[in-house]
XYZ file of C-alpha atoms in Angstrom:
533
model
C 65.332 146.508 126.302
C 68.879 146.708 124.936
C 68.790 150.413 125.778
C 68.227 149.607 129.433
C 71.196 147.228 129.546
C 73.494 149.607 127.672
C 72.588 152.459 130.011
C 73.474 150.300 133.033
C 76.826 149.233 131.642
C 77.663 152.801 130.639
C 77.167 154.199 134.132
C 79.941 154.783 136.598
C 80.051 151.792 138.892
C 78.647 152.594 142.366
C 80.785 152.261 145.454
C 79.002 149.053 146.411
C 80.040 147.447 143.117
C 83.665 148.516 143.637
C 83.619 147.095 147.144
C 82.158 143.869 145.755
C 84.912 143.642 143.145
C 87.560 144.121 145.853
C 85.840 141.532 148.072
C 85.861 138.934 145.280
C 89.517 139.726 144.448
C 90.522 139.420 148.101
C 88.623 136.140 148.413
C 90.426 134.728 145.415
C 93.788 135.783 146.891
C 93.004 134.014 150.166
C 91.948 130.940 148.236
C 95.116 130.880 146.164
C 97.259 131.134 149.306
C 95.307 128.319 150.936
C 95.693 126.154 147.873
C 99.351 126.901 147.281
C 100.932 124.201 149.439
C 98.809 121.326 148.199
C 98.539 122.470 144.592
C 102.221 123.209 144.025
C 103.205 119.854 145.482
C 101.211 118.114 142.753
C 101.668 120.666 139.964
C 104.674 118.929 138.431
C 102.619 116.019 137.126
C 98.899 116.859 136.888
C 98.616 115.451 133.400
C 100.441 112.276 134.400
C 97.990 111.668 137.244
C 95.031 112.265 134.957
C 96.449 109.873 132.401
C 97.009 107.310 135.128
C 93.411 107.738 136.328
C 92.005 107.245 132.831
C 94.215 104.167 132.364
C 93.056 102.694 135.692
C 89.425 103.427 134.820
C 89.798 101.646 131.459
C 91.611 98.664 132.997
C 88.887 98.217 135.640
C 86.104 98.450 133.069
C 87.841 95.871 130.868
C 88.463 93.473 133.769
C 92.269 93.842 133.656
C 92.522 93.712 137.424
C 96.289 93.176 137.682
C 96.913 96.303 135.633
C 94.292 98.195 137.637
C 95.847 97.222 140.996
C 99.285 98.293 139.791
C 98.010 101.750 138.839
C 95.886 102.307 141.943
C 98.407 103.108 144.760
C 99.618 106.353 143.150
C 96.016 107.558 142.823
C 94.948 107.292 146.474
C 95.151 111.070 146.940
C 93.922 111.954 143.448
C 90.623 113.911 143.619
C 88.748 111.428 141.389
C 89.831 108.364 143.347
C 86.241 107.946 144.684
C 85.134 107.155 141.122
C 87.496 104.189 141.038
C 86.671 102.970 144.554
C 82.926 103.045 143.874
C 83.224 101.491 140.414
C 85.310 98.625 141.816
C 82.851 97.906 144.632
C 79.779 98.322 142.399
C 81.010 95.555 140.113
C 80.736 93.054 142.971
C 78.126 94.760 145.137
C 75.817 91.731 145.262
C 78.527 89.820 147.121
C 79.848 92.697 149.247
C 78.927 93.030 152.895
C 77.953 96.141 154.819
C 81.420 96.427 156.372
C 82.806 97.252 152.910
C 79.951 99.453 151.709
C 79.147 101.670 154.690
C 82.619 103.277 155.015
C 82.424 104.403 151.391
C 78.896 105.741 151.872
C 80.184 107.812 154.774
C 83.423 108.951 153.127
C 81.806 109.934 149.827
C 78.495 111.379 151.018
C 77.339 114.330 148.896
C 79.443 113.249 145.924
C 78.189 111.821 142.651
C 79.929 108.431 143.063
C 78.743 108.264 146.690
C 75.132 108.889 145.637
C 75.437 106.246 142.915
C 76.724 103.676 145.394
C 73.998 104.535 147.897
C 71.265 104.004 145.307
C 72.737 100.640 144.285
C 73.074 99.566 147.927
C 69.495 100.591 148.721
C 68.275 98.604 145.710
C 69.973 95.493 147.090
C 68.648 96.051 150.609
C 65.109 96.390 149.218
C 65.419 93.197 147.159
C 66.551 91.358 150.288
C 63.910 93.106 152.449
C 66.524 94.305 154.921
C 64.319 97.164 156.047
C 66.177 98.159 159.214
C 69.382 98.675 157.235
C 67.419 100.436 154.496
C 66.131 103.026 156.961
C 69.605 103.415 158.470
C 71.359 104.080 155.180
C 68.604 105.962 153.349
C 69.311 109.535 152.242
C 67.281 111.634 149.868
C 69.063 111.519 146.509
C 66.093 112.674 144.463
C 64.830 109.173 143.642
C 61.056 108.782 144.090
C 61.408 104.992 144.076
C 63.853 105.100 146.979
C 61.681 107.598 148.840
C 58.661 105.295 148.549
C 60.697 102.266 149.571
C 61.938 104.207 152.590
C 58.348 104.927 153.599
C 57.447 101.282 152.970
C 60.388 100.221 155.147
C 59.089 102.442 157.940
C 55.690 100.741 157.604
C 57.333 97.333 157.909
C 59.101 98.479 161.061
C 55.833 99.643 162.657
C 56.523 103.355 162.210
C 53.327 104.248 160.339
C 53.180 107.851 161.563
C 56.624 108.558 160.105
C 55.868 106.616 156.922
C 52.677 108.527 156.157
C 53.724 112.032 157.226
C 53.291 114.677 154.493
C 52.107 112.031 152.051
C 49.932 114.263 149.845
C 52.800 116.263 148.216
C 54.456 112.990 147.218
C 51.169 111.650 145.843
C 50.578 114.829 143.812
C 53.988 114.714 142.149
C 53.792 115.840 138.527
C 56.122 113.044 137.437
C 55.173 109.419 136.906
C 55.225 107.574 140.219
C 56.978 104.202 140.564
C 55.068 101.082 141.583
C 57.012 101.115 144.866
C 54.674 103.932 145.937
C 51.434 101.944 145.565
C 51.595 100.140 148.911
C 52.413 103.400 150.718
C 49.454 105.212 149.144
C 47.165 102.287 149.965
C 48.250 102.537 153.593
C 47.661 106.285 153.516
C 44.147 105.794 152.132
C 43.360 103.170 154.794
C 44.678 105.484 157.524
C 42.684 108.463 156.240
C 45.714 110.648 155.463
C 45.182 110.533 151.684
C 41.938 112.532 151.334
C 39.582 112.142 148.338
C 40.171 115.793 147.380
C 43.844 115.019 146.707
C 42.897 111.906 144.713
C 40.510 113.915 142.532
C 43.207 116.525 142.021
C 45.581 113.885 140.695
C 42.867 112.352 138.515
C 42.250 115.767 136.942
C 45.968 116.191 136.232
C 46.246 112.733 134.714
C 43.219 113.155 132.457
C 44.484 116.553 131.336
C 47.497 114.603 130.006
C 45.256 111.866 128.535
C 46.510 109.192 130.946
C 43.237 107.304 131.446
C 44.944 104.139 132.697
C 46.660 105.726 135.675
C 43.587 107.875 136.339
C 41.396 104.761 136.542
C 43.954 103.143 138.867
C 43.219 105.854 141.456
C 39.799 104.253 142.074
C 41.360 102.226 144.886
C 42.000 105.442 146.835
C 38.406 106.725 146.587
C 35.413 105.805 148.755
C 33.008 103.436 146.972
C 30.342 106.168 146.924
C 32.536 108.256 144.589
C 33.345 105.487 142.100
C 30.365 106.361 139.824
C 31.745 109.862 139.408
C 35.125 108.495 138.303
C 33.310 106.240 135.808
C 31.459 109.296 134.504
C 34.656 111.314 134.136
C 36.375 108.504 132.229
C 33.317 108.087 129.975
C 33.191 111.840 129.280
C 36.913 111.844 128.497
C 36.346 109.121 125.881
C 33.159 110.696 124.485
C 32.152 114.210 125.642
C 28.559 113.609 124.474
C 28.222 111.340 127.523
C 27.545 114.592 129.398
C 23.964 114.363 128.093
C 23.311 111.318 130.277
C 22.047 112.245 133.773
C 24.825 112.459 136.366
C 24.949 110.048 139.326
C 22.572 110.840 142.143
C 23.703 112.749 145.190
C 25.798 115.378 143.437
C 29.536 115.817 143.701
C 32.139 118.537 143.815
C 33.519 116.901 140.652
C 30.469 117.719 138.527
C 31.849 121.110 137.485
C 35.287 119.676 136.673
C 33.789 116.841 134.618
C 31.565 119.184 132.630
C 34.425 121.618 131.988
C 36.747 118.756 131.010
C 34.295 117.274 128.519
C 33.295 120.614 126.988
C 36.920 121.694 126.797
C 37.980 118.435 125.192
C 35.291 118.745 122.526
C 35.985 122.461 122.033
C 39.660 121.870 121.309
C 38.611 119.787 118.309
C 35.821 122.176 117.251
C 34.187 124.820 119.491
C 30.926 124.959 117.497
C 29.632 121.488 118.518
C 30.924 122.128 122.055
C 28.782 125.280 122.222
C 25.758 123.378 120.938
C 26.338 120.574 123.478
C 26.565 123.010 126.396
C 23.348 124.743 125.367
C 21.599 121.355 125.121
C 22.812 120.386 128.599
C 21.638 123.746 130.001
C 18.152 123.068 128.605
C 18.078 119.631 130.252
C 19.102 120.667 133.772
C 20.029 123.682 135.819
C 23.758 124.359 135.977
C 25.294 126.221 138.885
C 26.683 129.594 137.711
C 30.283 128.607 138.461
C 29.854 125.319 136.562
C 28.390 127.046 133.513
C 31.043 129.793 133.619
C 33.951 127.324 133.586
C 32.475 125.472 130.606
C 31.672 128.677 128.706
C 35.188 129.943 129.267
C 36.668 126.836 127.680
C 34.539 127.353 124.584
C 35.656 130.976 124.429
C 39.302 129.922 124.726
C 38.886 127.479 121.846
C 37.411 130.208 119.645
C 40.269 132.506 120.697
C 42.802 129.905 119.544
C 41.186 130.229 116.127
C 41.586 134.027 116.256
C 37.817 134.517 116.071
C 37.148 137.424 118.459
C 33.533 137.870 117.376
C 32.832 134.287 118.535
C 35.287 134.113 121.448
C 34.500 137.258 123.412
C 30.788 136.603 124.129
C 31.740 133.250 125.662
C 34.655 134.720 127.617
C 32.655 137.694 128.910
C 29.560 136.019 130.284
C 29.308 135.823 133.141
C 31.908 138.306 134.326
C 32.483 137.652 138.012
C 31.772 140.525 140.357
C 33.529 139.033 143.370
C 37.244 138.421 143.830
C 38.312 134.801 143.501
C 39.835 133.358 146.694
C 43.538 132.557 146.916
C 44.163 128.979 145.812
C 41.076 128.959 143.581
C 40.993 125.746 141.561
C 39.970 127.621 138.414
C 42.840 130.139 138.585
C 44.636 128.656 135.577
C 41.449 129.093 133.556
C 41.334 132.786 134.436
C 45.003 133.227 133.498
C 44.267 131.646 130.125
C 41.297 133.974 129.650
C 43.541 136.990 130.292
C 46.129 135.824 127.783
C 43.406 135.120 125.236
C 42.156 138.660 125.819
C 45.644 139.991 125.061
C 45.804 138.040 121.796
C 42.353 139.368 120.849
C 43.232 142.922 122.011
C 40.138 142.983 124.213
C 41.445 146.041 126.072
C 38.087 147.052 127.533
C 37.616 143.624 129.145
C 41.080 143.217 130.666
C 40.709 145.576 133.685
C 37.622 143.672 134.864
C 39.289 140.301 134.318
C 42.367 141.416 136.273
C 40.177 142.749 139.091
C 38.662 139.328 139.892
C 42.018 137.568 140.256
C 42.945 136.451 143.784
C 44.940 139.151 145.616
C 48.296 137.347 145.410
C 47.885 136.699 141.677
C 46.532 140.166 140.940
C 49.679 141.760 142.419
C 51.996 139.994 139.972
C 54.056 142.435 137.905
C 52.863 140.879 134.650
C 49.253 141.861 135.277
C 50.142 145.397 136.397
C 52.012 145.842 133.135
C 49.123 144.588 131.006
C 46.642 146.596 133.051
C 48.690 149.661 132.137
C 48.568 148.670 128.458
C 44.791 148.227 128.644
C 44.327 151.563 130.395
C 46.286 153.275 127.607
C 43.385 152.372 125.318
C 40.462 152.700 127.709
C 41.317 155.351 130.291
C 43.658 158.271 130.914
C 47.418 158.469 130.498
C 47.696 159.118 134.246
C 45.876 155.883 135.088
C 48.115 153.907 132.726
C 51.274 155.486 134.170
C 50.129 154.593 137.696
C 49.867 150.923 136.698
C 53.266 151.069 134.984
C 54.777 152.740 138.062
C 53.682 149.872 140.281
C 55.061 147.272 137.871
C 58.335 149.190 137.419
C 59.163 148.722 141.110
C 60.067 145.092 140.385
C 63.274 143.997 138.694
C 62.421 141.581 135.940
C 61.101 141.322 132.416
C 57.692 142.880 133.049
C 59.095 145.481 135.412
C 61.644 146.595 132.802
C 58.977 146.768 130.104
C 56.772 148.846 132.402
C 59.650 151.204 133.202
C 60.409 151.655 129.533
C 56.735 152.167 128.657
C 56.058 154.566 131.533
C 59.318 156.506 131.317
C 60.694 155.343 134.688
C 64.202 154.337 135.710
C 64.554 150.527 135.770
C 64.961 149.025 139.212
C 68.237 147.099 139.106
C 69.029 146.806 142.863
C 72.446 145.161 142.521
C 73.738 143.534 145.713
C 76.651 141.068 145.621
C 76.071 137.654 147.166
C 77.142 137.923 150.838
C 79.866 135.254 150.985
C 82.757 135.534 153.440
C 86.219 135.337 151.899
C 87.331 132.747 154.428
C 84.414 130.438 153.555
C 85.142 130.766 149.857
C 88.811 130.010 150.438
C 87.905 126.870 152.387
C 85.569 125.672 149.635
C 88.148 126.327 146.919
C 90.662 124.286 148.902
C 88.145 121.493 149.507
C 87.609 118.106 147.856
C 84.563 119.117 145.782
C 86.466 121.942 144.101
C 89.365 119.583 143.416
C 87.049 117.000 141.813
C 85.333 119.636 139.689
C 88.703 120.953 138.452
C 89.751 117.485 137.367
C 86.434 116.705 135.706
C 86.690 120.024 133.887
C 90.230 119.196 132.739
C 88.957 115.833 131.465
C 86.037 117.552 129.642
C 83.440 115.463 131.493
C 80.502 117.838 131.416
C 77.870 115.266 132.432
C 79.967 114.198 135.416
C 80.367 117.843 136.443
C 76.581 118.249 136.443
C 76.119 115.115 138.560
C 78.849 116.125 140.991
C 77.332 119.575 141.393
C 73.824 118.185 141.892
C 75.103 115.953 144.707
C 77.061 118.827 146.256
C 74.153 121.296 146.437
C 71.247 118.882 146.976
C 70.939 119.457 150.719
C 72.284 123.005 150.840
C 69.967 125.883 151.672
C 70.117 129.613 152.297
C 73.648 131.032 152.559
C 75.257 127.665 151.849
C 73.717 127.811 148.361
C 75.119 131.307 147.838
C 78.566 130.049 148.865
C 78.242 127.218 146.365
C 77.208 129.639 143.607
C 80.257 131.850 144.186
C 82.455 128.743 144.325
C 81.195 127.713 140.873
C 82.028 131.180 139.560
C 85.646 130.910 140.728
C 85.851 127.443 139.181
C 84.822 128.997 135.840
C 81.474 127.223 135.789
C 79.189 130.247 135.320
C 76.164 128.188 134.241
C 76.224 126.432 137.621
C 76.536 129.812 139.355
C 73.435 131.092 137.559
C 71.374 127.958 138.249
C 72.433 127.803 141.907
C 71.631 131.450 142.586
C 68.183 130.864 141.094
C 67.667 127.800 143.268
C 68.645 129.844 146.321
C 66.211 132.592 145.342
C 68.961 135.226 145.356
C 68.250 137.570 142.467
C 70.297 140.630 143.401
C 73.870 139.757 142.345
C 73.525 140.965 138.777
C 77.226 140.561 137.989
C 77.016 136.825 138.646
C 73.497 136.272 137.270
C 74.116 138.186 134.040
C 77.844 137.924 133.321
C 79.425 139.476 130.228
C 81.645 136.524 129.303
C 83.286 135.653 125.957
C 83.257 139.335 125.073
C 85.727 139.122 122.139
C 83.624 136.359 120.589
C 80.396 138.330 121.108
C 81.977 141.512 119.726
C 83.136 139.673 116.606
C 79.709 138.100 116.125
C 78.024 141.472 116.550
C 80.284 143.020 113.939
C 79.696 140.138 111.519
C 75.910 140.091 111.863
C 75.030 143.677 112.681
C 73.201 142.543 115.821
C 73.662 144.470 119.096
C 76.116 142.978 121.591
C 73.492 143.265 124.358
C 71.065 141.188 122.307
C 73.655 138.448 121.738
C 74.551 138.381 125.439
C 70.849 138.091 126.296
C 70.342 135.134 123.928
C 73.398 133.297 125.311
C 72.227 133.904 128.869
C 68.674 132.725 128.177
C 69.487 129.701 126.025
C 72.452 128.136 127.825
C 73.340 130.335 130.828
C 76.892 130.381 129.378
C 77.318 126.600 129.611
C 80.440 126.071 127.474
C 79.279 122.827 125.867
């Protein structure tokens, strides 16, 4: 892999890269000109203003209000003044009225102190059940509790359709949900917009984490006819041998999931008794092929974890599906795990068939084309393997680079600078967010920088995210550039996504350790994305 990176850096830069370099240089020049008037006017005493800000912050925190008020007037135009204004109001927010709070919410929207004040204000409005004001002042700041209270407020105001719209994604959140959500989900269940299939999906996720309490709590969102199946799943989770008792009458789509869960849970402890239990169940009653296959696969995976291919492969192979799984198949994760187990066991002859049954969208992933090529190296012709590597090598990424190296192809780098207009960059560099970030950087407040950036980009999409990423680069915050480009799904600006920063330090470390510079750059990029702290 280091050979690929060295080859790229050693090439003559293409015309597009030179144009990009000139575009970035020109943008910085525009920005410096735009900043000149305001920056030079304050340049004589930047440290004095910072010291004054820190002194005012300390005085306010300590309750020395006379000292604080004496320091404040000179800081009105200081970029971090919002921190002081919000901290002062927050200390007496329970007594403040809306006429004091709302102007600050408006003035400091999309800033970290503004978001903090909004969350505190919404908490007070909820405590006082001032739902009309809650809806008016609500904004998505990433808080699930506030989102659920917003929906609850809409319910209280008779706006049920708005309150319950797109409820399932919120319900299926992978994080723990606050109690504020319970009333909203109950309303969704009563209105029929929280379907049992979604409830069972969340129950499965919770039991996979061992959270039986929250899983049992979901009973209230299931029809009474399905309660016996939840009881069975909970009993099987506690004691997999409960699978030997006859299932509830009527059948359920959950029967396969419950059997697979119980067998898998037992197999993780010891696959031998799990295999014996499954065979005993199969003698008692007929199991649908898909049900039996999911359970058998879990036993095979448990044997594979113990590096026992002679025991694992018979369970993983039978039955081998002959039809392609549909997109969105609930058992897709199981099939991915089977493939990775096959790689660990070097089951090269099985892998092509296991790849072939993946859903089309999954099967086209570069990772599987690469491993298909590796399997074909052992089981087919060199031409067939190279064809698989050729398809994978079309993609830029880890597996694509490996495939290119393995198949002897040129890596696909496809460098394209982020399309950000110089005038837009200049405006952002001259704006209040850039000024706040510069001051926070000068004060070494890394956590505050992260919060400020999160508030700044939270509602940005598309090209606005690319503008933000380039802004972070010019503010010497490369880790924020890298993270923001990833959030925007823009992968083609390789100079910003994979910068070669701290080169003297890396060169010295390479000389001292004998490790390649490319390798050290790769580790820094992967582990911290060049975050300086």
